[in-house]
């Protein structure tokens, strides 16, 4: 496999073409962004930590039967993935109230959500990722009804796998965001990444925040917390 030119640079990752038209290289940078790019900082080691964290989670999900774009780790900061046509819809499941839900509905942070909630957002920084629903996604052809149904099923399956995985390691999976795309076989695969940049994780006992809220809220020790979470899951960042 040969890495070729950069196709796209997102806020925290870059995508490179390869000599295989159906494979991309995903490069995890140290850039850390919040509030739709309003706050951006370079955090040393974050690219490496998120790349290895994501590899571990994607492999865990794959082993549980959830199709993902992840193929293999290439280096500290790079992974080989399937080329997906990404759908511009972000799927969010919440087990505990936090973040935008607390602001939007005036509910108390930390309340348990039973059953977990499922929300869709349009991936559009300029519009600050507005909340949408399946009807809007269908009418604007952001995704087809059967794709939306599959994304919802897969997003909840991810919750079943990861809620328990984190709980066994002493953490609460508060909420998370997933993005999906279509591969050359026409099927839906989980794309993007799963790392503490795109989910909320609290210590089970102290409820200390261990995710990107540390960056958003200026709590410090951002990458240290990501590494702590990873080590609790058994990830070896020095390997
Ligand atoms: P929210 O509380 O801001 O709506 O976010 C819910 C979860 O989804 C939280 O873990 C952060 C994640 N998320 C992103 O990572 N990027 C996004 O653009 C959005 C809308 C949510």
PDB file of C-alpha atoms and ligand atoms in Angstrom:
ATOM      1  CA  UNK A   1       0.000   0.000   0.000  1.00  0.00           C
ATOM      2  CA  UNK A   2       1.344   3.386  -0.988  1.00  0.00           C
ATOM      3  CA  UNK A   3       0.203   6.605   0.682  1.00  0.00           C
ATOM      4  CA  UNK A   4      -0.582   9.340  -1.850  1.00  0.00           C
ATOM      5  CA  UNK A   5      -1.821  12.950  -1.749  1.00  0.00           C
ATOM      6  CA  UNK A   6      -3.922  14.517   0.986  1.00  0.00           C
ATOM      7  CA  UNK A   7      -7.577  14.571   0.009  1.00  0.00           C
ATOM      8  CA  UNK A   8      -9.094  16.405   2.933  1.00  0.00           C
ATOM      9  CA  UNK A   9      -8.060  17.957   6.243  1.00  0.00           C
ATOM     10  CA  UNK A  10     -10.677  18.014   8.990  1.00  0.00           C
ATOM     11  CA  UNK A  11     -10.307  19.721  12.361  1.00  0.00           C
ATOM     12  CA  UNK A  12      -8.374  16.863  13.975  1.00  0.00           C
ATOM     13  CA  UNK A  13      -7.677  14.318  11.231  1.00  0.00           C
ATOM     14  CA  UNK A  14      -6.489  14.306   7.630  1.00  0.00           C
ATOM     15  CA  UNK A  15      -7.448  11.848   4.910  1.00  0.00           C
ATOM     16  CA  UNK A  16      -4.925  10.651   2.313  1.00  0.00           C
ATOM     17  CA  UNK A  17      -5.492   8.692  -0.879  1.00  0.00           C
ATOM     18  CA  UNK A  18      -3.636   5.436  -1.453  1.00  0.00           C
ATOM     19  CA  UNK A  19      -2.798   3.389  -4.560  1.00  0.00           C
ATOM     20  CA  UNK A  20      -5.968   1.387  -3.770  1.00  0.00           C
ATOM     21  CA  UNK A  21      -9.029   3.453  -4.796  1.00  0.00           C
ATOM     22  CA  UNK A  22     -11.054   1.807  -2.016  1.00  0.00           C
ATOM     23  CA  UNK A  23      -8.646   2.508   0.849  1.00  0.00           C
ATOM     24  CA  UNK A  24      -7.680   5.751   2.595  1.00  0.00           C
ATOM     25  CA  UNK A  25      -5.078   6.600   5.213  1.00  0.00           C
ATOM     26  CA  UNK A  26      -6.530   8.415   8.221  1.00  0.00           C
ATOM     27  CA  UNK A  27      -3.959  10.591   9.976  1.00  0.00           C
ATOM     28  CA  UNK A  28      -4.696  11.686  13.549  1.00  0.00           C
ATOM     29  CA  UNK A  29      -3.178  15.113  14.271  1.00  0.00           C
ATOM     30  CA  UNK A  30      -2.511  16.767  17.632  1.00  0.00           C
ATOM     31  CA  UNK A  31      -4.992  19.552  16.755  1.00  0.00           C
ATOM     32  CA  UNK A  32      -7.840  19.720  19.222  1.00  0.00           C
ATOM     33  CA  UNK A  33     -10.953  21.689  18.387  1.00  0.00           C
ATOM     34  CA  UNK A  34     -14.093  22.606  20.263  1.00  0.00           C
ATOM     35  CA  UNK A  35     -17.162  24.752  19.669  1.00  0.00           C
ATOM     36  CA  UNK A  36     -17.040  24.040  15.919  1.00  0.00           C
ATOM     37  CA  UNK A  37     -13.475  25.181  15.503  1.00  0.00           C
ATOM     38  CA  UNK A  38     -13.715  28.304  17.688  1.00  0.00           C
ATOM     39  CA  UNK A  39     -11.193  26.931  20.196  1.00  0.00           C
ATOM     40  CA  UNK A  40      -8.229  25.126  18.631  1.00  0.00           C
ATOM     41  CA  UNK A  41      -5.017  23.983  20.320  1.00  0.00           C
ATOM     42  CA  UNK A  42      -2.231  21.546  19.643  1.00  0.00           C
ATOM     43  CA  UNK A  43      -2.020  18.951  22.421  1.00  0.00           C
ATOM     44  CA  UNK A  44       1.177  16.873  22.290  1.00  0.00           C
ATOM     45  CA  UNK A  45       0.632  13.102  21.835  1.00  0.00           C
ATOM     46  CA  UNK A  46      -3.127  13.469  21.254  1.00  0.00           C
ATOM     47  CA  UNK A  47      -2.941  12.207  17.652  1.00  0.00           C
ATOM     48  CA  UNK A  48      -1.089   9.071  18.708  1.00  0.00           C
ATOM     49  CA  UNK A  49      -3.364   8.466  21.691  1.00  0.00           C
ATOM     50  CA  UNK A  50      -6.576   8.870  19.676  1.00  0.00           C
ATOM     51  CA  UNK A  51      -5.261   6.731  16.806  1.00  0.00           C
ATOM     52  CA  UNK A  52      -4.480   3.813  19.138  1.00  0.00           C
ATOM     53  CA  UNK A  53      -7.642   4.371  21.194  1.00  0.00           C
ATOM     54  CA  UNK A  54      -9.755   4.362  18.032  1.00  0.00           C
ATOM     55  CA  UNK A  55      -8.044   1.215  16.719  1.00  0.00           C
ATOM     56  CA  UNK A  56      -8.843  -0.618  19.959  1.00  0.00           C
ATOM     57  CA  UNK A  57     -12.500   0.470  19.974  1.00  0.00           C
ATOM     58  CA  UNK A  58     -13.079  -0.203  16.255  1.00  0.00           C
ATOM     59  CA  UNK A  59     -11.583  -3.700  16.607  1.00  0.00           C
ATOM     60  CA  UNK A  60     -13.783  -4.343  19.649  1.00  0.00           C
ATOM     61  CA  UNK A  61     -16.876  -3.236  17.711  1.00  0.00           C
ATOM     62  CA  UNK A  62     -15.882  -5.288  14.684  1.00  0.00           C
ATOM     63  CA  UNK A  63     -15.482  -8.363  16.898  1.00  0.00           C
ATOM     64  CA  UNK A  64     -19.043  -7.724  18.146  1.00  0.00           C
ATOM     65  CA  UNK A  65     -20.338  -7.803  14.556  1.00  0.00           C
ATOM     66  CA  UNK A  66     -20.553  -4.059  13.885  1.00  0.00           C
ATOM     67  CA  UNK A  67     -19.144  -3.183  10.433  1.00  0.00           C
ATOM     68  CA  UNK A  68     -16.492  -0.450  10.622  1.00  0.00           C
ATOM     69  CA  UNK A  69     -14.149   1.160   8.117  1.00  0.00           C
ATOM     70  CA  UNK A  70     -11.075   0.283  10.236  1.00  0.00           C
ATOM     71  CA  UNK A  71      -8.542  -2.058   8.608  1.00  0.00           C
ATOM     72  CA  UNK A  72      -5.255  -1.734  10.513  1.00  0.00           C
ATOM     73  CA  UNK A  73      -2.850   0.555  12.332  1.00  0.00           C
ATOM     74  CA  UNK A  74      -0.079   1.822  10.050  1.00  0.00           C
ATOM     75  CA  UNK A  75       1.955   3.943  12.472  1.00  0.00           C
ATOM     76  CA  UNK A  76       1.618   5.925  15.697  1.00  0.00           C
ATOM     77  CA  UNK A  77      -0.628   8.475  13.988  1.00  0.00           C
ATOM     78  CA  UNK A  78      -2.041   6.634  10.981  1.00  0.00           C
ATOM     79  CA  UNK A  79      -4.606   3.951  10.243  1.00  0.00           C
ATOM     80  CA  UNK A  80      -5.723   2.279   7.009  1.00  0.00           C
ATOM     81  CA  UNK A  81      -9.487   2.484   6.465  1.00  0.00           C
ATOM     82  CA  UNK A  82     -12.065   1.633   3.831  1.00  0.00           C
ATOM     83  CA  UNK A  83     -13.035   4.536   1.561  1.00  0.00           C
ATOM     84  CA  UNK A  84     -16.575   5.476   2.515  1.00  0.00           C
ATOM     85  CA  UNK A  85     -18.931   8.038   1.050  1.00  0.00           C
ATOM     86  CA  UNK A  86     -19.740   9.738   4.326  1.00  0.00           C
ATOM     87  CA  UNK A  87     -23.320  10.709   5.154  1.00  0.00           C
ATOM     88  CA  UNK A  88     -23.506  14.243   6.647  1.00  0.00           C
ATOM     89  CA  UNK A  89     -25.514  13.060   9.650  1.00  0.00           C
ATOM     90  CA  UNK A  90     -24.142  12.693  13.178  1.00  0.00           C
ATOM     91  CA  UNK A  91     -25.820  10.055  15.363  1.00  0.00           C
ATOM     92  CA  UNK A  92     -25.775  10.731  19.110  1.00  0.00           C
ATOM     93  CA  UNK A  93     -26.831   8.385  21.898  1.00  0.00           C
ATOM     94  CA  UNK A  94     -27.025   9.647  25.491  1.00  0.00           C
ATOM     95  CA  UNK A  95     -27.118   7.470  28.598  1.00  0.00           C
ATOM     96  CA  UNK A  96     -26.769  10.401  31.002  1.00  0.00           C
ATOM     97  CA  UNK A  97     -27.811  14.046  30.474  1.00  0.00           C
ATOM     98  CA  UNK A  98     -24.912  16.399  29.676  1.00  0.00           C
ATOM     99  CA  UNK A  99     -23.719  18.909  27.095  1.00  0.00           C
ATOM    100  CA  UNK A 100     -26.153  20.411  24.606  1.00  0.00           C
ATOM    101  CA  UNK A 101     -29.102  18.417  26.001  1.00  0.00           C
ATOM    102  CA  UNK A 102     -28.730  20.110  29.374  1.00  0.00           C
ATOM    103  CA  UNK A 103     -28.639  23.547  27.732  1.00  0.00           C
ATOM    104  CA  UNK A 104     -31.495  22.831  25.320  1.00  0.00           C
ATOM    105  CA  UNK A 105     -33.969  21.319  27.789  1.00  0.00           C
ATOM    106  CA  UNK A 106     -32.797  22.831  31.073  1.00  0.00           C
ATOM    107  CA  UNK A 107     -32.441  19.400  32.663  1.00  0.00           C
ATOM    108  CA  UNK A 108     -29.911  18.588  35.353  1.00  0.00           C
ATOM    109  CA  UNK A 109     -26.493  17.323  34.263  1.00  0.00           C
ATOM    110  CA  UNK A 110     -26.014  13.755  35.409  1.00  0.00           C
ATOM    111  CA  UNK A 111     -29.602  12.509  35.305  1.00  0.00           C
ATOM    112  CA  UNK A 112     -29.927   8.983  33.959  1.00  0.00           C
ATOM    113  CA  UNK A 113     -31.748   8.677  30.652  1.00  0.00           C
ATOM    114  CA  UNK A 114     -33.867   5.542  30.515  1.00  0.00           C
ATOM    115  CA  UNK A 115     -34.097   4.442  27.795  1.00  0.00           C
ATOM    116  CA  UNK A 116     -31.040   6.139  26.272  1.00  0.00           C
ATOM    117  CA  UNK A 117     -31.950   8.947  23.849  1.00  0.00           C
ATOM    118  CA  UNK A 118     -31.078   9.045  20.143  1.00  0.00           C
ATOM    119  CA  UNK A 119     -30.576  12.319  18.263  1.00  0.00           C
ATOM    120  CA  UNK A 120     -29.438  13.338  14.786  1.00  0.00           C
ATOM    121  CA  UNK A 121     -27.375  16.401  13.922  1.00  0.00           C
ATOM    122  CA  UNK A 122     -26.390  17.801  10.546  1.00  0.00           C
ATOM    123  CA  UNK A 123     -22.608  17.836  10.087  1.00  0.00           C
ATOM    124  CA  UNK A 124     -22.162  21.515   9.280  1.00  0.00           C
ATOM    125  CA  UNK A 125     -19.725  23.655  11.306  1.00  0.00           C
ATOM    126  CA  UNK A 126     -20.958  26.936   9.792  1.00  0.00           C
ATOM    127  CA  UNK A 127     -24.453  26.168  11.114  1.00  0.00           C
ATOM    128  CA  UNK A 128     -23.050  24.694  14.388  1.00  0.00           C
ATOM    129  CA  UNK A 129     -24.301  21.179  13.629  1.00  0.00           C
ATOM    130  CA  UNK A 130     -28.040  21.877  14.001  1.00  0.00           C
ATOM    131  CA  UNK A 131     -30.295  19.160  15.350  1.00  0.00           C
ATOM    132  CA  UNK A 132     -32.314  17.429  12.617  1.00  0.00           C
ATOM    133  CA  UNK A 133     -34.602  14.414  12.410  1.00  0.00           C
ATOM    134  CA  UNK A 134     -35.160  11.481  10.062  1.00  0.00           C
ATOM    135  CA  UNK A 135     -37.851  13.334   8.084  1.00  0.00           C
ATOM    136  CA  UNK A 136     -35.495  16.246   7.324  1.00  0.00           C
ATOM    137  CA  UNK A 137     -32.638  13.874   6.478  1.00  0.00           C
ATOM    138  CA  UNK A 138     -34.883  12.051   4.019  1.00  0.00           C
ATOM    139  CA  UNK A 139     -36.380  15.169   2.394  1.00  0.00           C
ATOM    140  CA  UNK A 140     -32.970  16.761   1.866  1.00  0.00           C
ATOM    141  CA  UNK A 141     -31.469  13.409   0.768  1.00  0.00           C
ATOM    142  CA  UNK A 142     -28.782  13.525   3.464  1.00  0.00           C
ATOM    143  CA  UNK A 143     -29.532   9.818   3.935  1.00  0.00           C
ATOM    144  CA  UNK A 144     -32.123   7.301   2.703  1.00  0.00           C
ATOM    145  CA  UNK A 145     -34.758   5.888   5.086  1.00  0.00           C
ATOM    146  CA  UNK A 146     -33.200   2.422   5.101  1.00  0.00           C
ATOM    147  CA  UNK A 147     -29.764   3.956   5.772  1.00  0.00           C
ATOM    148  CA  UNK A 148     -31.188   5.969   8.674  1.00  0.00           C
ATOM    149  CA  UNK A 149     -32.788   2.833  10.100  1.00  0.00           C
ATOM    150  CA  UNK A 150     -29.490   0.944   9.859  1.00  0.00           C
ATOM    151  CA  UNK A 151     -27.550   3.816  11.448  1.00  0.00           C
ATOM    152  CA  UNK A 152     -29.956   3.879  14.379  1.00  0.00           C
ATOM    153  CA  UNK A 153     -29.709   0.114  14.918  1.00  0.00           C
ATOM    154  CA  UNK A 154     -25.903   0.195  14.706  1.00  0.00           C
ATOM    155  CA  UNK A 155     -25.615   3.234  16.996  1.00  0.00           C
ATOM    156  CA  UNK A 156     -27.631   1.449  19.695  1.00  0.00           C
ATOM    157  CA  UNK A 157     -25.594  -1.760  19.183  1.00  0.00           C
ATOM    158  CA  UNK A 158     -22.445   0.269  19.773  1.00  0.00           C
ATOM    159  CA  UNK A 159     -24.019   1.455  23.031  1.00  0.00           C
ATOM    160  CA  UNK A 160     -24.632  -2.116  24.211  1.00  0.00           C
ATOM    161  CA  UNK A 161     -20.989  -3.035  23.553  1.00  0.00           C
ATOM    162  CA  UNK A 162     -19.247   0.115  24.774  1.00  0.00           C
ATOM    163  CA  UNK A 163     -21.379   0.959  27.818  1.00  0.00           C
ATOM    164  CA  UNK A 164     -20.402  -2.399  29.321  1.00  0.00           C
ATOM    165  CA  UNK A 165     -16.774  -2.163  28.161  1.00  0.00           C
ATOM    166  CA  UNK A 166     -16.310   1.184  29.928  1.00  0.00           C
ATOM    167  CA  UNK A 167     -18.314   0.127  32.993  1.00  0.00           C
ATOM    168  CA  UNK A 168     -16.091  -2.935  33.430  1.00  0.00           C
ATOM    169  CA  UNK A 169     -13.150  -0.500  33.442  1.00  0.00           C
ATOM    170  CA  UNK A 170     -14.781   1.757  36.057  1.00  0.00           C
ATOM    171  CA  UNK A 171     -16.233   4.409  33.736  1.00  0.00           C
ATOM    172  CA  UNK A 172     -19.626   5.686  32.619  1.00  0.00           C
ATOM    173  CA  UNK A 173     -20.252   6.205  28.894  1.00  0.00           C
ATOM    174  CA  UNK A 174     -22.336   9.386  29.158  1.00  0.00           C
ATOM    175  CA  UNK A 175     -22.881  10.047  25.436  1.00  0.00           C
ATOM    176  CA  UNK A 176     -21.157   9.744  22.070  1.00  0.00           C
ATOM    177  CA  UNK A 177     -21.374  10.729  18.425  1.00  0.00           C
ATOM    178  CA  UNK A 178     -20.985   8.360  15.476  1.00  0.00           C
ATOM    179  CA  UNK A 179     -20.673   9.004  11.750  1.00  0.00           C
ATOM    180  CA  UNK A 180     -21.441   6.482   9.036  1.00  0.00           C
ATOM    181  CA  UNK A 181     -20.695   6.077   5.341  1.00  0.00           C
ATOM    182  CA  UNK A 182     -21.357   3.816   2.378  1.00  0.00           C
ATOM    183  CA  UNK A 183     -18.636   1.470   1.017  1.00  0.00           C
ATOM    184  CA  UNK A 184     -18.339   0.184  -2.564  1.00  0.00           C
ATOM    185  CA  UNK A 185     -20.582  -2.755  -1.644  1.00  0.00           C
ATOM    186  CA  UNK A 186     -23.463  -0.330  -0.978  1.00  0.00           C
ATOM    187  CA  UNK A 187     -23.509  -1.182   2.739  1.00  0.00           C
ATOM    188  CA  UNK A 188     -23.358   1.169   5.731  1.00  0.00           C
ATOM    189  CA  UNK A 189     -20.144   1.114   7.793  1.00  0.00           C
ATOM    190  CA  UNK A 190     -19.158   2.994  10.929  1.00  0.00           C
ATOM    191  CA  UNK A 191     -16.609   5.643   9.884  1.00  0.00           C
ATOM    192  CA  UNK A 192     -14.735   8.576  11.426  1.00  0.00           C
ATOM    193  CA  UNK A 193     -13.360   7.716  14.886  1.00  0.00           C
ATOM    194  CA  UNK A 194     -14.355   6.706  18.382  1.00  0.00           C
ATOM    195  CA  UNK A 195     -12.120   8.451  20.907  1.00  0.00           C
ATOM    196  CA  UNK A 196     -12.522  10.698  23.967  1.00  0.00           C
ATOM    197  CA  UNK A 197     -12.790  13.581  21.460  1.00  0.00           C
ATOM    198  CA  UNK A 198     -16.267  12.439  20.426  1.00  0.00           C
ATOM    199  CA  UNK A 199     -17.782  10.981  23.559  1.00  0.00           C
ATOM    200  CA  UNK A 200     -18.215  11.773  27.248  1.00  0.00           C
ATOM    201  CA  UNK A 201     -16.709   9.457  29.847  1.00  0.00           C
ATOM    202  CA  UNK A 202     -16.943   9.921  33.604  1.00  0.00           C
ATOM    203  CA  UNK A 203     -15.235   8.014  36.368  1.00  0.00           C
ATOM    204  CA  UNK A 204     -17.914   5.698  37.772  1.00  0.00           C
ATOM    205  CA  UNK A 205     -17.286   6.601  41.414  1.00  0.00           C
ATOM    206  CA  UNK A 206     -16.138  10.231  41.394  1.00  0.00           C
ATOM    207  CA  UNK A 207     -17.912  11.273  38.134  1.00  0.00           C
ATOM    208  CA  UNK A 208     -14.716  13.099  37.170  1.00  0.00           C
ATOM    209  CA  UNK A 209     -14.788  14.106  33.481  1.00  0.00           C
ATOM    210  CA  UNK A 210     -12.203  12.181  31.458  1.00  0.00           C
ATOM    211  CA  UNK A 211     -13.081  13.283  27.897  1.00  0.00           C
ATOM    212  CA  UNK A 212     -12.948  16.374  25.669  1.00  0.00           C
ATOM    213  CA  UNK A 213     -15.031  18.337  28.173  1.00  0.00           C
ATOM    214  CA  UNK A 214     -11.659  18.750  29.967  1.00  0.00           C
ATOM    215  CA  UNK A 215     -10.557  20.770  26.924  1.00  0.00           C
ATOM    216  CA  UNK A 216     -13.896  22.526  26.345  1.00  0.00           C
ATOM    217  CA  UNK A 217     -14.093  23.582  30.005  1.00  0.00           C
ATOM    218  CA  UNK A 218     -10.363  24.283  30.493  1.00  0.00           C
ATOM    219  CA  UNK A 219      -9.956  21.611  33.189  1.00  0.00           C
ATOM    220  CA  UNK A 220      -6.425  20.650  32.089  1.00  0.00           C
ATOM    221  CA  UNK A 221      -4.730  17.220  31.795  1.00  0.00           C
ATOM    222  CA  UNK A 222      -6.629  16.512  28.583  1.00  0.00           C
ATOM    223  CA  UNK A 223      -4.344  13.973  26.894  1.00  0.00           C
ATOM    224  CA  UNK A 224      -3.344  12.549  30.299  1.00  0.00           C
ATOM    225  CA  UNK A 225      -7.022  11.733  30.911  1.00  0.00           C
ATOM    226  CA  UNK A 226      -7.432  10.169  27.454  1.00  0.00           C
ATOM    227  CA  UNK A 227      -4.404   7.984  28.212  1.00  0.00           C
ATOM    228  CA  UNK A 228      -5.762   7.057  31.619  1.00  0.00           C
ATOM    229  CA  UNK A 229      -9.033   5.939  30.026  1.00  0.00           C
ATOM    230  CA  UNK A 230      -7.096   3.919  27.446  1.00  0.00           C
ATOM    231  CA  UNK A 231      -4.867   2.286  30.044  1.00  0.00           C
ATOM    232  CA  UNK A 232      -7.936   1.306  32.079  1.00  0.00           C
ATOM    233  CA  UNK A 233      -9.181  -0.470  28.927  1.00  0.00           C
ATOM    234  CA  UNK A 234      -5.824  -2.230  28.601  1.00  0.00           C
ATOM    235  CA  UNK A 235      -4.437  -0.189  25.689  1.00  0.00           C
ATOM    236  CA  UNK A 236      -0.625  -0.011  25.579  1.00  0.00           C
ATOM    237  CA  UNK A 237       0.251   3.400  24.115  1.00  0.00           C
ATOM    238  CA  UNK A 238       3.960   2.540  24.011  1.00  0.00           C
ATOM    239  CA  UNK A 239       3.475  -0.510  21.811  1.00  0.00           C
TER     240      UNK A 239
HETATM  241  P1  LIG B   1     -23.530  17.534  22.584  1.00  0.00           P
HETATM  242  O1  LIG B   1     -23.881  17.367  24.022  1.00  0.00           O
HETATM  243  O2  LIG B   1     -22.653  18.712  22.292  1.00  0.00           O
HETATM  244  O3  LIG B   1     -24.755  17.497  21.683  1.00  0.00           O
HETATM  245  O4  LIG B   1     -22.669  16.271  22.162  1.00  0.00           O
HETATM  246  C1  LIG B   1     -23.093  14.952  22.427  1.00  0.00           C
HETATM  247  C2  LIG B   1     -21.917  14.014  22.227  1.00  0.00           C
HETATM  248  O5  LIG B   1     -21.547  13.945  20.868  1.00  0.00           O
HETATM  249  C3  LIG B   1     -20.664  14.433  22.974  1.00  0.00           C
HETATM  250  O6  LIG B   1     -20.008  13.259  23.435  1.00  0.00           O
HETATM  251  C4  LIG B   1     -19.808  15.133  21.949  1.00  0.00           C
HETATM  252  C5  LIG B   1     -20.235  14.450  20.676  1.00  0.00           C
HETATM  253  N1  LIG B   1     -20.245  15.338  19.510  1.00  0.00           N
HETATM  254  C6  LIG B   1     -19.081  15.533  18.801  1.00  0.00           C
HETATM  255  O7  LIG B   1     -18.043  14.962  19.114  1.00  0.00           O
HETATM  256  N2  LIG B   1     -19.113  16.353  17.716  1.00  0.00           N
HETATM  257  C7  LIG B   1     -20.227  16.973  17.299  1.00  0.00           C
HETATM  258  O8  LIG B   1     -20.173  17.704  16.315  1.00  0.00           O
HETATM  259  C8  LIG B   1     -21.444  16.765  18.058  1.00  0.00           C
HETATM  260  C9  LIG B   1     -22.726  17.443  17.652  1.00  0.00           C
HETATM  261  C10 LIG B   1     -21.404  15.952  19.147  1.00  0.00           C
END
